[in-house]
Structures are given as C-alpha cells and as structure tokens.
Short mmCIF file of C-alpha atoms in Angstrom, two decimals:
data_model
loop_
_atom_site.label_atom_id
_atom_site.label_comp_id
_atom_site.label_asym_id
_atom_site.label_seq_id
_atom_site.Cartn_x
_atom_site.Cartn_y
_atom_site.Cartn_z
CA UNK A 1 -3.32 -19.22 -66.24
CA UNK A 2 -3.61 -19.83 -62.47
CA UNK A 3 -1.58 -22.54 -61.18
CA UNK A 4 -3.61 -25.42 -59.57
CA UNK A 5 -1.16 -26.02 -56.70
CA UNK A 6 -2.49 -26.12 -53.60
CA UNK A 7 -1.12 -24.64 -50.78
CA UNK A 8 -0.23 -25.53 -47.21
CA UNK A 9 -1.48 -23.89 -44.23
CA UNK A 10 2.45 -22.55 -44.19
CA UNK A 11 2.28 -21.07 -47.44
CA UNK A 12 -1.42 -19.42 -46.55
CA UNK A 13 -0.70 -16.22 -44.47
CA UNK A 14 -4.31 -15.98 -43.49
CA UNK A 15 -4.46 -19.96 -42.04
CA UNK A 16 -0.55 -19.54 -40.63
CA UNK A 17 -1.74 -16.58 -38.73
CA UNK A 18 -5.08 -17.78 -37.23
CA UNK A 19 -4.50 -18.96 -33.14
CA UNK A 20 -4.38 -22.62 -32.71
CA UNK A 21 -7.60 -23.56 -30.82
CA UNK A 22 -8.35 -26.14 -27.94
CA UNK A 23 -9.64 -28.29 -30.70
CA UNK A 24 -6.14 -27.94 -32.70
CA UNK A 25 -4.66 -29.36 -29.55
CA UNK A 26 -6.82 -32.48 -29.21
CA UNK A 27 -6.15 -33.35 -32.33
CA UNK A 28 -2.62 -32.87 -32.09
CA UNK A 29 -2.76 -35.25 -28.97
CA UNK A 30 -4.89 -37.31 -29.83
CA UNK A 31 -7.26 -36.90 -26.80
CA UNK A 32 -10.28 -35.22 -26.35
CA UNK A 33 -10.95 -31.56 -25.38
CA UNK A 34 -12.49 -32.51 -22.43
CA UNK A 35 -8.89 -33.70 -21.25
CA UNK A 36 -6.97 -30.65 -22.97
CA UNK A 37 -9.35 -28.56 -20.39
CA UNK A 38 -8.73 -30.54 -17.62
CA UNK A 39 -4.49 -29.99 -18.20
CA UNK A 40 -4.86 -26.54 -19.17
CA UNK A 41 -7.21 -25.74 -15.78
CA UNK A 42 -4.01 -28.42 -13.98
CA UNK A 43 -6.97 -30.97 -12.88
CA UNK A 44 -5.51 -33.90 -11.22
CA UNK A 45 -7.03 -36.67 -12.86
CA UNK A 46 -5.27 -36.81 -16.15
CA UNK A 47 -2.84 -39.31 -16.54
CA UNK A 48 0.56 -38.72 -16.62
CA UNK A 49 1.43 -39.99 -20.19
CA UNK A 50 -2.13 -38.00 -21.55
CA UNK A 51 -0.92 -34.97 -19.67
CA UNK A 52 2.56 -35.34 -21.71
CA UNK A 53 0.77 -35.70 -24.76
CA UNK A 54 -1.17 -32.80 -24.09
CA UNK A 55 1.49 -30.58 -22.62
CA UNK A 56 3.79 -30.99 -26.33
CA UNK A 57 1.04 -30.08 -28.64
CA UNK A 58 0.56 -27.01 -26.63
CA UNK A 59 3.97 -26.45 -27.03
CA UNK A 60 4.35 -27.17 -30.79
CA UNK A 61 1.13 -25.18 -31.64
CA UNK A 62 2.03 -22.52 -29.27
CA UNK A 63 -1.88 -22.80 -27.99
CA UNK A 64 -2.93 -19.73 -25.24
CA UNK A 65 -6.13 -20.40 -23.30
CA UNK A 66 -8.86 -17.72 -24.44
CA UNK A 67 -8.68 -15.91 -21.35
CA UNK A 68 -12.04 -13.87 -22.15
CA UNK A 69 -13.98 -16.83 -22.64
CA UNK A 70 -12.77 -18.37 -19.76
CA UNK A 71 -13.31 -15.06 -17.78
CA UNK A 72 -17.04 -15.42 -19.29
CA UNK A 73 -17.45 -19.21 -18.39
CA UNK A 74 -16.32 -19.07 -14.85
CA UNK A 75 -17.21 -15.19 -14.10
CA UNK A 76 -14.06 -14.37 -13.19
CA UNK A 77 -10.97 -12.33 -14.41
CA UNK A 78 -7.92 -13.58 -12.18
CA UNK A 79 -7.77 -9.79 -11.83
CA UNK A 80 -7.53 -7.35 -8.78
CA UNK A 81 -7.88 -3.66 -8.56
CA UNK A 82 -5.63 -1.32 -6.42
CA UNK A 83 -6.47 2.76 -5.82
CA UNK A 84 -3.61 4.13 -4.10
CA UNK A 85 -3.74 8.26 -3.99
CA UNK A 86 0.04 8.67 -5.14
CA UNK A 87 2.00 6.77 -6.83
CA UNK A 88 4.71 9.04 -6.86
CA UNK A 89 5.00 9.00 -3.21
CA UNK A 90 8.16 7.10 -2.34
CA UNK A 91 5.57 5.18 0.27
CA UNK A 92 3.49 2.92 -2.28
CA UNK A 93 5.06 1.53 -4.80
CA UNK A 94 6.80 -0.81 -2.31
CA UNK A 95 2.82 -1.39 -1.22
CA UNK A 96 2.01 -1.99 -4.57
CA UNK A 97 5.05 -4.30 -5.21
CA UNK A 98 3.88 -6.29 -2.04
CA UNK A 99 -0.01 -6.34 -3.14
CA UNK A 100 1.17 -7.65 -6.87
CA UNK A 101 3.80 -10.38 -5.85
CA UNK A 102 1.25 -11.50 -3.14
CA UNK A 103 -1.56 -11.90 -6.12
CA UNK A 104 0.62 -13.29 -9.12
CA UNK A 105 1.86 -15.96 -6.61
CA UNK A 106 -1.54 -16.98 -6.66
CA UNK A 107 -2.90 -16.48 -10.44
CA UNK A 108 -4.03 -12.86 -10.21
CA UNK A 109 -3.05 -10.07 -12.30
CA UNK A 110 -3.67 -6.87 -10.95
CA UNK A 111 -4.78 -3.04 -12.46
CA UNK A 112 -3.11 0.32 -10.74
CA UNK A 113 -4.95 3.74 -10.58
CA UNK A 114 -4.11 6.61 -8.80
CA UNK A 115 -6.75 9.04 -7.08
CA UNK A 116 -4.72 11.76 -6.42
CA UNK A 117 -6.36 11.54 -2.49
CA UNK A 118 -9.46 12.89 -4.76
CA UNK A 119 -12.98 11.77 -3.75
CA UNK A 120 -13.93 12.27 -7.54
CA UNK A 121 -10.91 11.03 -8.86
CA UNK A 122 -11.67 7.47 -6.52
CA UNK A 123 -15.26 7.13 -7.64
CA UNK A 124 -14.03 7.35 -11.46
CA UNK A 125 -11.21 4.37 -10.80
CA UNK A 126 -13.99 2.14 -8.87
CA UNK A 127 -16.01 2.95 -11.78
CA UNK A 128 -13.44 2.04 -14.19
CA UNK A 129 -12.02 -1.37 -12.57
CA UNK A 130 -15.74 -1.89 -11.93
CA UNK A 131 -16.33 -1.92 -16.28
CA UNK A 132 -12.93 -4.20 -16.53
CA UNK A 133 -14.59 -7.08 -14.23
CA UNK A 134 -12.10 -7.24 -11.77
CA UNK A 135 -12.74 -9.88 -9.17
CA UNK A 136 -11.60 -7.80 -5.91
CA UNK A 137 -10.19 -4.16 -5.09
CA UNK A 138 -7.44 -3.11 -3.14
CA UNK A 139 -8.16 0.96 -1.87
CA UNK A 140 -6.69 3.40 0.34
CA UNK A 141 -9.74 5.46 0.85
CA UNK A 142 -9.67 9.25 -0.20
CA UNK A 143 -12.16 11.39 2.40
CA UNK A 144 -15.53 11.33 1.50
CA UNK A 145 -18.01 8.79 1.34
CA UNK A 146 -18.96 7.00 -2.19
CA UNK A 147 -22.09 8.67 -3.92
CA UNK A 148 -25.21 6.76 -3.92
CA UNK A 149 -25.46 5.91 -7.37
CA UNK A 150 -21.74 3.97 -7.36
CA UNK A 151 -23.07 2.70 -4.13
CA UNK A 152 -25.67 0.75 -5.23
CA UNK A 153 -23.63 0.05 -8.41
CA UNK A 154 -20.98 -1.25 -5.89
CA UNK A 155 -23.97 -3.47 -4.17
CA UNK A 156 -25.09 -4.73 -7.36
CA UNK A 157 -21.38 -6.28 -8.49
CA UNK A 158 -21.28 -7.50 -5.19
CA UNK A 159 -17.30 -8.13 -5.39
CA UNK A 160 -15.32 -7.63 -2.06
CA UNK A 161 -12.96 -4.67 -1.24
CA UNK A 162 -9.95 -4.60 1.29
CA UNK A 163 -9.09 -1.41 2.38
CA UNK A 164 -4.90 -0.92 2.78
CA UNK A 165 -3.17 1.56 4.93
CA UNK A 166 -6.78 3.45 6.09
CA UNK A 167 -10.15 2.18 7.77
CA UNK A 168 -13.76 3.21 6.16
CA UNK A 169 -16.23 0.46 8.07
CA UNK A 170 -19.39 2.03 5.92
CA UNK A 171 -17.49 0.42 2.47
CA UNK A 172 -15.85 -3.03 4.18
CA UNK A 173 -14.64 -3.91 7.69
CA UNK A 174 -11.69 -5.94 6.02
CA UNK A 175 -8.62 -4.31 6.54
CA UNK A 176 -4.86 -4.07 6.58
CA UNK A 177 -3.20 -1.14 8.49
CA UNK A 178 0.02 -0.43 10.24
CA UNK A 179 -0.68 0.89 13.77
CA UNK A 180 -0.13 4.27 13.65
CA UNK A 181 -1.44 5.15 17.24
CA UNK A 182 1.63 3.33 18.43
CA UNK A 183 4.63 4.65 15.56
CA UNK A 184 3.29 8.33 16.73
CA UNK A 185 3.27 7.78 20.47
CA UNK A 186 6.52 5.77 20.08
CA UNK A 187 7.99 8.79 18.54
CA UNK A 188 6.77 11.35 20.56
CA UNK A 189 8.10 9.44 23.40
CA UNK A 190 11.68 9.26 21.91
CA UNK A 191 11.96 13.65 21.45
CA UNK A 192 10.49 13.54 25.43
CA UNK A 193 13.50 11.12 26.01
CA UNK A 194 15.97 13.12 24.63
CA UNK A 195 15.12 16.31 26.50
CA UNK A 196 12.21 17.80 23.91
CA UNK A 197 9.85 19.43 26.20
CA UNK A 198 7.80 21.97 23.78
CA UNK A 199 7.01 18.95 21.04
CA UNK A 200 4.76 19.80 17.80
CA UNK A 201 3.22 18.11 15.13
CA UNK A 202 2.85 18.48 11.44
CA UNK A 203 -0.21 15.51 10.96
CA UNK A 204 -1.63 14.32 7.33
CA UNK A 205 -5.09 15.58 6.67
CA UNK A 206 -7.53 15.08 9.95
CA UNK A 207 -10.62 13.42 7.99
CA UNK A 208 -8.64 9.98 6.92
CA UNK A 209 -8.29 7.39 9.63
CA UNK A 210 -4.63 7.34 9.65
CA UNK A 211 -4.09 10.69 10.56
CA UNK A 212 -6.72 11.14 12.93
CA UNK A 213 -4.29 7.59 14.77
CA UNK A 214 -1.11 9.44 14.53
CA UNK A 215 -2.69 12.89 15.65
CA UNK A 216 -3.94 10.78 18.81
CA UNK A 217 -0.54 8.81 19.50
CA UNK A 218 1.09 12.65 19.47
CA UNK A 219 -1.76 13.65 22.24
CA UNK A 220 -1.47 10.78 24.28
CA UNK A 221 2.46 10.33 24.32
CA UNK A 222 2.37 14.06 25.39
CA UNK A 223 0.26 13.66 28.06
CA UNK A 224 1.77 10.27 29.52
CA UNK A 225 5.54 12.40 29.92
CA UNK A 226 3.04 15.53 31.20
CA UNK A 227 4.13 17.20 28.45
CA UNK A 228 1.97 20.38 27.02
CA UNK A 229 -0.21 20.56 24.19
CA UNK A 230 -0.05 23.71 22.39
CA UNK A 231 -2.41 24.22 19.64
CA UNK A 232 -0.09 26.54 17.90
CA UNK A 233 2.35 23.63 17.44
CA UNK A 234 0.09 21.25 15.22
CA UNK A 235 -0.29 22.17 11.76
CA UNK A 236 -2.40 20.02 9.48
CA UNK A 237 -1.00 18.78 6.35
CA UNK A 238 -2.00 16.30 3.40
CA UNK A 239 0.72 14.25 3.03
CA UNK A 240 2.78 16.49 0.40
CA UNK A 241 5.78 18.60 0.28
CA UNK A 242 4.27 21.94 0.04
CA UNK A 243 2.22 21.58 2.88
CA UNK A 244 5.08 20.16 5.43
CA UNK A 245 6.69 23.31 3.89
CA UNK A 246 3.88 26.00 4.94
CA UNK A 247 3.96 23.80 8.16
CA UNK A 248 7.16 24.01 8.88
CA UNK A 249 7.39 28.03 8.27
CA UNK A 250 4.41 28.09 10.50
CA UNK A 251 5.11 26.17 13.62
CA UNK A 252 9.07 27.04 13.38
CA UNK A 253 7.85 30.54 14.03
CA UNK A 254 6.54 29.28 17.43
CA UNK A 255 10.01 27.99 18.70
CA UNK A 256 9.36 24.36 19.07
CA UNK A 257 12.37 22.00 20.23
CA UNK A 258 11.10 18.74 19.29
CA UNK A 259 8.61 18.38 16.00
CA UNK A 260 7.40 15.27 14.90
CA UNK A 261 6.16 15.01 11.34
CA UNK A 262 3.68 12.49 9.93
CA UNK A 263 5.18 11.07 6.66
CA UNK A 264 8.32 11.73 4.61
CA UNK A 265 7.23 13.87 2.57
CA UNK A 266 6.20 16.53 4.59
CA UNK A 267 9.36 15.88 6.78
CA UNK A 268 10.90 16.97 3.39
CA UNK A 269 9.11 20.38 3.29
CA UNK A 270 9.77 20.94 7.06
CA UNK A 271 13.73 21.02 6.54
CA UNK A 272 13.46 23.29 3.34
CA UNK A 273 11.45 25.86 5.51
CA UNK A 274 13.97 25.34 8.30
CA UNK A 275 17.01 25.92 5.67
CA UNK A 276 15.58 29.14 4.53
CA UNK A 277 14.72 30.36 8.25
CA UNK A 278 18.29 29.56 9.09
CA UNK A 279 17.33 26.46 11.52
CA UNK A 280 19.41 23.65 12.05
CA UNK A 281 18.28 19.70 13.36
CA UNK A 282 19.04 18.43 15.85
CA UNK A 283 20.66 21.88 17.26
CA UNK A 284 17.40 23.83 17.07
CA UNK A 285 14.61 21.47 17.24
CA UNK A 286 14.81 17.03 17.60
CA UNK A 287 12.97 15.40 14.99
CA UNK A 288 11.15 12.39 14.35
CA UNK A 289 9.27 11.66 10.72
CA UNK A 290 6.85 8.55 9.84
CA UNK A 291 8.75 6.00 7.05
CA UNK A 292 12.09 4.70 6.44
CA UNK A 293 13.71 4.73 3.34
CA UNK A 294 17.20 3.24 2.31
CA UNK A 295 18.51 6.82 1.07
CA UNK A 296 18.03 8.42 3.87
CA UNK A 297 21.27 7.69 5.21
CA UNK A 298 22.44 10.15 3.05
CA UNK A 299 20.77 12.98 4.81
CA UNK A 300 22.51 14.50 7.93
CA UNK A 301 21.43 14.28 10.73
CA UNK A 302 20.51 10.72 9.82
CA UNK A 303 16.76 11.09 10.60
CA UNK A 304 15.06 9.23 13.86
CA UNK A 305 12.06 7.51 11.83
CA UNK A 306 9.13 5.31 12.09
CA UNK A 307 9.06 2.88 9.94
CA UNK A 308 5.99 1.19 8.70
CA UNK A 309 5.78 -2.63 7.00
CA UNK A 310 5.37 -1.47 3.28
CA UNK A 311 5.72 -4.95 1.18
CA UNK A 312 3.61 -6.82 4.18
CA UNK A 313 0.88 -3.90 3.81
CA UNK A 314 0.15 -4.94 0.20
CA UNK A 315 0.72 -8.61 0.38
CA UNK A 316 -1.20 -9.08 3.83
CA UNK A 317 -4.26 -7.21 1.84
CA UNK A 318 -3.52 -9.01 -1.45
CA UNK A 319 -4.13 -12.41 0.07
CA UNK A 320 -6.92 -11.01 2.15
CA UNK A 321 -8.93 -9.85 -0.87
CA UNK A 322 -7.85 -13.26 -2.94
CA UNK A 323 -9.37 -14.87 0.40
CA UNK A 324 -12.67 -13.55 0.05
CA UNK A 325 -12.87 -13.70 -3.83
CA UNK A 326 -12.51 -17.58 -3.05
CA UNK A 327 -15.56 -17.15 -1.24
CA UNK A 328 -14.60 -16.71 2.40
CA UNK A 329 -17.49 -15.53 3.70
CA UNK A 330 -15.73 -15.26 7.61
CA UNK A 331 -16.24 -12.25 9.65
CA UNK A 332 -14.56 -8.90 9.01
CA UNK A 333 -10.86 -9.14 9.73
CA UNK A 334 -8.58 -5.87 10.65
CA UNK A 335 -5.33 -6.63 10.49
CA UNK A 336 -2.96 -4.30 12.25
CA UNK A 337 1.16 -4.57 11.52
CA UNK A 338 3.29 -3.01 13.95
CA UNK A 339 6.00 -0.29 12.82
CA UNK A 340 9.52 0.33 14.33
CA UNK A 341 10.94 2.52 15.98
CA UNK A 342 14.48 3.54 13.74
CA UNK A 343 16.63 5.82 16.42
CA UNK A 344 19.44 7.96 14.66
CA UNK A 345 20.86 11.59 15.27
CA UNK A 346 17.76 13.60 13.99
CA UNK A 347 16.80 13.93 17.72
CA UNK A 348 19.56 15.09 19.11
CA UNK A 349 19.77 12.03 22.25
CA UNK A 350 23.49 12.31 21.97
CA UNK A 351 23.99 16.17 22.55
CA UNK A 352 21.47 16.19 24.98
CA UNK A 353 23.14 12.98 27.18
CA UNK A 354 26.72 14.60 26.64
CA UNK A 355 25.01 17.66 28.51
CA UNK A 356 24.39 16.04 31.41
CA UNK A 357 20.41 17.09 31.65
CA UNK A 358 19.32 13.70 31.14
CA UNK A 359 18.40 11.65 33.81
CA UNK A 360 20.20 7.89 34.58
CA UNK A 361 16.36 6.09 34.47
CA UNK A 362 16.00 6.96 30.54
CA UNK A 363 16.74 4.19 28.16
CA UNK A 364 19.60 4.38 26.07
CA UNK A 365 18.35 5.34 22.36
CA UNK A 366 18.22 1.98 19.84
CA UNK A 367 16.04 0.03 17.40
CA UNK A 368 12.70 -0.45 19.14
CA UNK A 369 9.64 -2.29 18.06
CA UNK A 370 6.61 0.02 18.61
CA UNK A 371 4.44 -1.50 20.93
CA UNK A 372 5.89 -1.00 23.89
CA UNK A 373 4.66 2.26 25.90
#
C-alpha cells in the first residue's frame, strides 16, 4: 500500500534540483522582484536594509541571474571576441592576458580563436563569434579583405571591432598598435652605431600593416646613417620559425654584418641557420630582433631587442572596444604605444668600441625609449 506521507521539497530530487528563481528570492525576502532586479543589476536606489534582505536569500538559495534571458532582454552578452593568428606564438598570450583582465574588470567575458594568419580561417571565427552574440571583437587582421557576403553580414550586426597590433581602415579606423616604424628604425640605428655597415632584414609578410612599418623603419634608418640598401639582404618572412630559417640560410649567404629580424620567432630560425653554416653573433654579424621575453637571458649573446607593450596592447584595445559597445559614438581613435629599445651583447657594441673604430660622438649603448631618431 503506498504510504500517504508527503514529502518535502528536500526529500523530492526533481523539486531539490530545480534552480531557485527571481521569484524564489522575493519571497524569501520578502520584497518584490522588482527590487530583487534592481540588487541583482546593483541599482542604487534600494535601501540598505532591503538590499541585505535581498543579498541573504540569494545566498541561502544559491540564486544565479539567467544570464540568457538577460542577454535577450537587454541585447547584450557581456561578451567580447578576440582573433589573434597564433596563439602559440610566445607574443599573444600576454596580449590576450591584457585584452581579458582589461574586460573582466569591467563585466565582460571574452571568447579566443585563432586564424592561423588565414583569410579563411578569420572569416569562419567572425562568423562564429558573430552566431554567439558577442557584443564587440578584438582582431589582428590576416591579409585579405572580408568577402562580401560576411560584409554585409558584418553591417547588418552592426557591433564595433578594434583592430590590435595591425591597421585595416576598410573594416574600422579604431585601433591599438605599437609603433613599429620607430622599434625598426631604432634598431637599425643601434647595428649602424656599433659599426654594422652592410645591415639586412628578415621582415614579416609585406601585405599586413605591421610589416610593411618595420620594413620602412629598416629603409629609412639606413638611409639617415647613408647606409646601403641591398635587395639581396631583405628576405620576407611570415612571422614563423621556418621562414626566419630559409631567411637566414639565404641572406647569410650574402655576408651581411648587421641583420635585423622582425619578431622572435624568426630571430629563432635565423640562429639555427647560422649554427649549421658555422656563424657566430655578434662575431660574424650584430643582431637586433623585435620582442622581449624574460628567458631570453638565457641565450648568449644576450640578444639587443625591441620590445613592444604586450599587456597594454590588449587592455588599451579591450577598453577601447568596451568604449564603443557603451555607445561611444566619437571619432575613430588610433592609438599608437611606443616600444623600447633593450641594448645587450647581440650587437656586438662592446667588441667593436674595444677596437677602437668607433668614433667619440656615438652614444654609449643603454635602455632607450624608441622615439627618439
């Protein structure tokens, strides 16, 4: 015979395990859910004993704000999308770390996808942050411009984009970059100070913006210390080991004495070709690379680097992006951070001074801010 006793909502697994609602918690507190809203969105006109109230039933229930509905009722996520093109490049995840502490200061969550520096790959990770209603996007632009179709998709959202690290004025104007004209031309200055007179260049991939600003720093500093340019002493690469290692086989064979190279990791490449054609830094050739990283002290010669403003990158664009989502509607804003000039032993300054061949009128080496031609 069944028993007649009736059971709590304790006993009942299906009524212990069902969410406490917004409803639950006005009862609880005896106030209405008007006022549980106006705590749980931290409006400031609740009193301070109904806030109390309020704030203990949502403990004891263990209430969570439907974030979907919410999402639905104010047409927003509190989320942000970032497209970086490697995320295994020792570069962005300090980026990244400055782009997400800069958005959960300020209630935003935010969704990672890599493009792989892949025109196709971008468009599918737009497409994809695009379905998960994020409120903003974060992108270092791949080459290539957008098909029409996300375009007008793209036009349609109407959500804004900050572009990090690389400019693309036909997607958004708003921008945060590290001036890379001045980190190359700073560095190319540095191997003319310390005696470098045949100086090439292993550059990222020519179509992005930042390479085509480091490619022009490496032109201009050569010119302003009337220093040749030798077309068989740039080598294009795309930001990647292998390709600062074809590089470096390639313009080794040309005897430069100074190279500077445009990111770590082809820097990388460049000394494994040098190890296997029997090279040595700074004997054979000086050496600047783009980016500092703590463990490169480690490597010797210590390398002579650029270094760019990683954290500030992402955060600077983070806040940018959570600007305009707030709907700051001001005109386009480029924001350019200035790298630094780290001098070491990768150059060679100190052989080169103990020789004697340098003249009394060039600066000693240190830690210079770039900016200063």
């Amino acid at each position: 015979m069944p028993s007649s006793k009736k059971t709590s909502p304790k006993d009942d697994p299906k009524k212990a395990a069902r969410a406490a609602s917004i409803s639950d918690v006005a009862r609880e507190s005896g106030v209405s859910i008007f006022t549980v809203s106006a705590v749980v969105n931290n409006k400031s006109h609740v009193g301070k004993n109904r806030r109390q109230r309020v704030e203990n039933a949502i403990r004891k229930l263990n209430y969570r704000p439907n974030l979907i509905a919410r999402s639905l009722i104010k047409q927003k996520t509190q989320t942000i999308g970032m497209i970086v093109p490697d995320i295994a490049n020792p570069f962005f995840p300090m980026v990244v770390r400055g782009a997400e502490d800069a958005a959960q200061e300020q209630g935003y969550n935010l969704l990672l996808c890599n493009s792989d520096d892949s025109l196709a790959k971008e468009e599918s990770a737009v497409e994809l942050l695009l379905s998960k209603r994020v409120d903003g996007i974060l992108l270092t632009k791949a080459a290539g411009a957008f098909r029409p179709s996300l375009r007008q998709m793209i036009k349609e959202v109407n959500i804004p984009f900050v572009l990090v690290m690389r400019t693309y004025p036909q997607l958004t104007r708003d921008a945060v970059i590290s001036d890379d004209y001045q980190g190359a031309y700073d560095a190319v200055c540095h191997l003319a100070r310390a005696g470098r007179r045949r100086i090439g260049l292993i550059s990222g991939p020519l179509k992005v913006s930042n390479a085509k600003e480091r490619w022009r720093g490496f032109r201009d500093a050569l010119e302003a210390k009337n220093l040749p340019y030798e077309p068989e002493l740039v080598v294009e690469g795309d930001y990647r080991i292998e390709s600062g290692f074809r590089g470096g086989h390639s313009l080794l064979s040309h005897q430069p004495d100074g190279i500077y190279v445009a990111n770590h990791l082809m820097t990388i490449g460049l000394l494994q070709a040098a190890e296997e054609m029997g090279l040595k830094c700074p004997d054979d050739f000086g050496l600047v690379s783009f980016d500092d990283y703590p463990w490169l002290g480690v490597f010797r010669p210590r390398w002579t680097t650029v270094e760019l403003p990683k954290h500030q990158l992402g955060s600077e664009a983070a806040r940018l992006l959570i600007q305009r989502i707030s709907g700051d509607h001001s005109k386009p804003v480029l924001r350019k951070l200035q790298p630094e000039l780290r001098v070491r032993e990768s150059c060679g300054f100190g052989q080169f001074v103990s020789s004697g061949q340098h003249h009394s009128s060039l600066p000693e080496p240190a830690t210079i801010s770039a900016g200063n031609k």
